[in-house]
Short mmCIF file of N, CA and C in Angstrom, two decimals:
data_model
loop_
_atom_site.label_atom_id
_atom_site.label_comp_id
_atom_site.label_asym_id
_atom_site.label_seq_id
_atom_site.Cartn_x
_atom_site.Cartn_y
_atom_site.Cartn_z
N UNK X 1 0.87 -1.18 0.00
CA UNK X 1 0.00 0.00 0.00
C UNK X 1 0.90 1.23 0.00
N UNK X 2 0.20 2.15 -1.14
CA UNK X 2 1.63 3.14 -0.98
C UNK X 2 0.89 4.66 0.14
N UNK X 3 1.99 5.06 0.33
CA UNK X 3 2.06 6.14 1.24
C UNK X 3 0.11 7.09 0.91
N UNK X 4 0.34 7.77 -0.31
CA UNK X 4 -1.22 8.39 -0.71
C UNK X 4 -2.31 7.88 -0.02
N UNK X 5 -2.40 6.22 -0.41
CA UNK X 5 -3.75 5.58 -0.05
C UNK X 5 -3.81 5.56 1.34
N UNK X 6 -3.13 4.95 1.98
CA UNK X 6 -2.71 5.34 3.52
C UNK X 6 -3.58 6.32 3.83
N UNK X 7 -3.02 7.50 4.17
CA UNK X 7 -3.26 8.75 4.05
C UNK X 7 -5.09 8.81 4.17
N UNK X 8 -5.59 8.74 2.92
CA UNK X 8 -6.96 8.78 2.66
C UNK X 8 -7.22 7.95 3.34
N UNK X 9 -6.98 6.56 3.79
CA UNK X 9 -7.37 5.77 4.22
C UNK X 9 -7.95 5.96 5.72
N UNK X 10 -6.68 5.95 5.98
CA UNK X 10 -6.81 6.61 7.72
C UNK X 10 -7.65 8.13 8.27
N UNK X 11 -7.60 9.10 7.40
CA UNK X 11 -9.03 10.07 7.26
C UNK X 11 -9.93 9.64 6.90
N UNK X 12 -10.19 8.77 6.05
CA UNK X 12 -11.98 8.35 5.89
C UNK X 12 -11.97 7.61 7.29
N UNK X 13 -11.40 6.97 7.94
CA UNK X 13 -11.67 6.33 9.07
C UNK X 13 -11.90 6.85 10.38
N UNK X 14 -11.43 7.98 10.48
CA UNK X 14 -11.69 9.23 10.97
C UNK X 14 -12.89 9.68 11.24
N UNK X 15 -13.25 10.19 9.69
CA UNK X 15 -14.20 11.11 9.27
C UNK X 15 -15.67 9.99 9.71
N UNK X 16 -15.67 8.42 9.31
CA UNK X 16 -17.05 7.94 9.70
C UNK X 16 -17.18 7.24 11.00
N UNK X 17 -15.67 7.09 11.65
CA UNK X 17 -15.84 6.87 12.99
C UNK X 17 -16.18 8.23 13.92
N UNK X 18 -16.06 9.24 13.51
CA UNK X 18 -16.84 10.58 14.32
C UNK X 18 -18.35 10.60 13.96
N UNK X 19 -18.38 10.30 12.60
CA UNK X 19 -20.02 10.57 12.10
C UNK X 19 -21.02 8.96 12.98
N UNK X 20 -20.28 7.92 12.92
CA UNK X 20 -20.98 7.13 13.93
C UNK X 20 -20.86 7.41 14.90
N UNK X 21 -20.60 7.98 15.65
CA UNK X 21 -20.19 8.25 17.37
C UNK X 21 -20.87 8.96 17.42
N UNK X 22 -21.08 9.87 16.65
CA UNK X 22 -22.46 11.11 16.63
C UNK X 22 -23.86 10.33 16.33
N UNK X 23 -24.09 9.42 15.60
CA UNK X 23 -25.01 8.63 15.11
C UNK X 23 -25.76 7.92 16.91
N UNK X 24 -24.65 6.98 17.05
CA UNK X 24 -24.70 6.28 18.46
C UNK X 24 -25.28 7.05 19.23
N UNK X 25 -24.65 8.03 19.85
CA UNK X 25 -24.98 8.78 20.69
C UNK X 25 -26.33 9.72 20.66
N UNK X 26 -26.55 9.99 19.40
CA UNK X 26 -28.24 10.67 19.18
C UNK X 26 -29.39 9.59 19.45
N UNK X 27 -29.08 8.17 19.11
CA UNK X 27 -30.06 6.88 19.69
C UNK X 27 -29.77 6.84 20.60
N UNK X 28 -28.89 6.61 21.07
CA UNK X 28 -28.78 6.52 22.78
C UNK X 28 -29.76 7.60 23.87
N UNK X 29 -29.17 9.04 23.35
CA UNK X 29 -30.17 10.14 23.99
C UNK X 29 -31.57 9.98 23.73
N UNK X 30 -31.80 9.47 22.34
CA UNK X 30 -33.02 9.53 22.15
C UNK X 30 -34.15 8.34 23.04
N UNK X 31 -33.38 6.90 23.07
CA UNK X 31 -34.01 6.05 23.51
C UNK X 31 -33.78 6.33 24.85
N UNK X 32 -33.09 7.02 25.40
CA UNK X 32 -33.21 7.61 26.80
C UNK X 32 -34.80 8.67 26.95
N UNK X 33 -35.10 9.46 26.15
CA UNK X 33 -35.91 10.22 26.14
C UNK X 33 -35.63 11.65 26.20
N UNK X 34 -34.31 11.83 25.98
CA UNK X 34 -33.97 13.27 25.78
C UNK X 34 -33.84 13.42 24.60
N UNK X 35 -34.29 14.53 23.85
CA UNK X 35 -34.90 15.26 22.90
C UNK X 35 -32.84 15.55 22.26
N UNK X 36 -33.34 15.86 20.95
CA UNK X 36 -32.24 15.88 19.95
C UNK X 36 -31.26 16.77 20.53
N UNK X 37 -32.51 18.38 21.12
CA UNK X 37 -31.54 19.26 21.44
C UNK X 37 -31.19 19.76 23.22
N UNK X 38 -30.58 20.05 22.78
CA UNK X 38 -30.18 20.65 24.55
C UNK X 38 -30.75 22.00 25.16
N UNK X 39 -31.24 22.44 24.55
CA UNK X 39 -32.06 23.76 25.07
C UNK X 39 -33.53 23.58 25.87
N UNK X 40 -34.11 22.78 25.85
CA UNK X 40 -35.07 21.87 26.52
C UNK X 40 -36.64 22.20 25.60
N UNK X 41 -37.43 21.64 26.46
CA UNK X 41 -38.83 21.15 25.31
C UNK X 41 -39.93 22.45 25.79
N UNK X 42 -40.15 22.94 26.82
CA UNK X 42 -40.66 23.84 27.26
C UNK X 42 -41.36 24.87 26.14
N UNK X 43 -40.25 25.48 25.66
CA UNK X 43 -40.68 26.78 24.85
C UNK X 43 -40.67 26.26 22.97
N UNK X 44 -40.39 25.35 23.12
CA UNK X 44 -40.05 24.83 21.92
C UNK X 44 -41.31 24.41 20.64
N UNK X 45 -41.55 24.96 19.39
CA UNK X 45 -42.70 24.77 18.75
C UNK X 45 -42.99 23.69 18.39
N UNK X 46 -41.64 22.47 18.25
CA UNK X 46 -42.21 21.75 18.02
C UNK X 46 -42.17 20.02 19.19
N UNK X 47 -42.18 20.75 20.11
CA UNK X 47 -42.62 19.74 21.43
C UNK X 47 -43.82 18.63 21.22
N UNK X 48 -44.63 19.35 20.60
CA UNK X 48 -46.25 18.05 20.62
C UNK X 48 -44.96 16.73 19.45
N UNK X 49 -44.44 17.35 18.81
CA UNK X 49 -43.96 15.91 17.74
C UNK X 49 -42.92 15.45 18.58
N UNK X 50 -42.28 15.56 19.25
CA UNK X 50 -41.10 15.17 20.21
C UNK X 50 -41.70 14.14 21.35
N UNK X 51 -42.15 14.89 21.53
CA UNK X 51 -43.40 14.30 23.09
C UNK X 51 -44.92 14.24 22.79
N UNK X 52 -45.04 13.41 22.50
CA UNK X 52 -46.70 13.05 22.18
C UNK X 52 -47.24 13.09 23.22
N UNK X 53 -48.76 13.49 23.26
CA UNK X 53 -49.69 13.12 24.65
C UNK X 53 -49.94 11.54 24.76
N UNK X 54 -49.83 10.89 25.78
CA UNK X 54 -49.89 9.79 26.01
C UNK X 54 -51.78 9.59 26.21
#
């Protein structure tokens, strides 16, 4: 394997091991029940689709 491919290699591995870790972690919060964002559900317009009435 020459030096170039390397290179690319090891940044794409990078680049989709951050984009899964971000992936993971948004199911995780989510199946926890915290909402996508961090500012909370309170004032937020779109709360009824986040949190349904049970």
């Amino acid at each position: 394997m020459s030096m170039p491919n390397l290179s690319t290699i090891l940044v794409g591995l990078l680049v989709f091991g951050t984009f899964g870790a971000i992936i993971v972690r948004e199911f995780r919060r989510h199946k926890a029940g915290r909402g996508g964002c961090s500012c909370g559900c309170d004032n937020c317009p779109g709360h009824g689709i986040c949190h349904p009435k049970k």
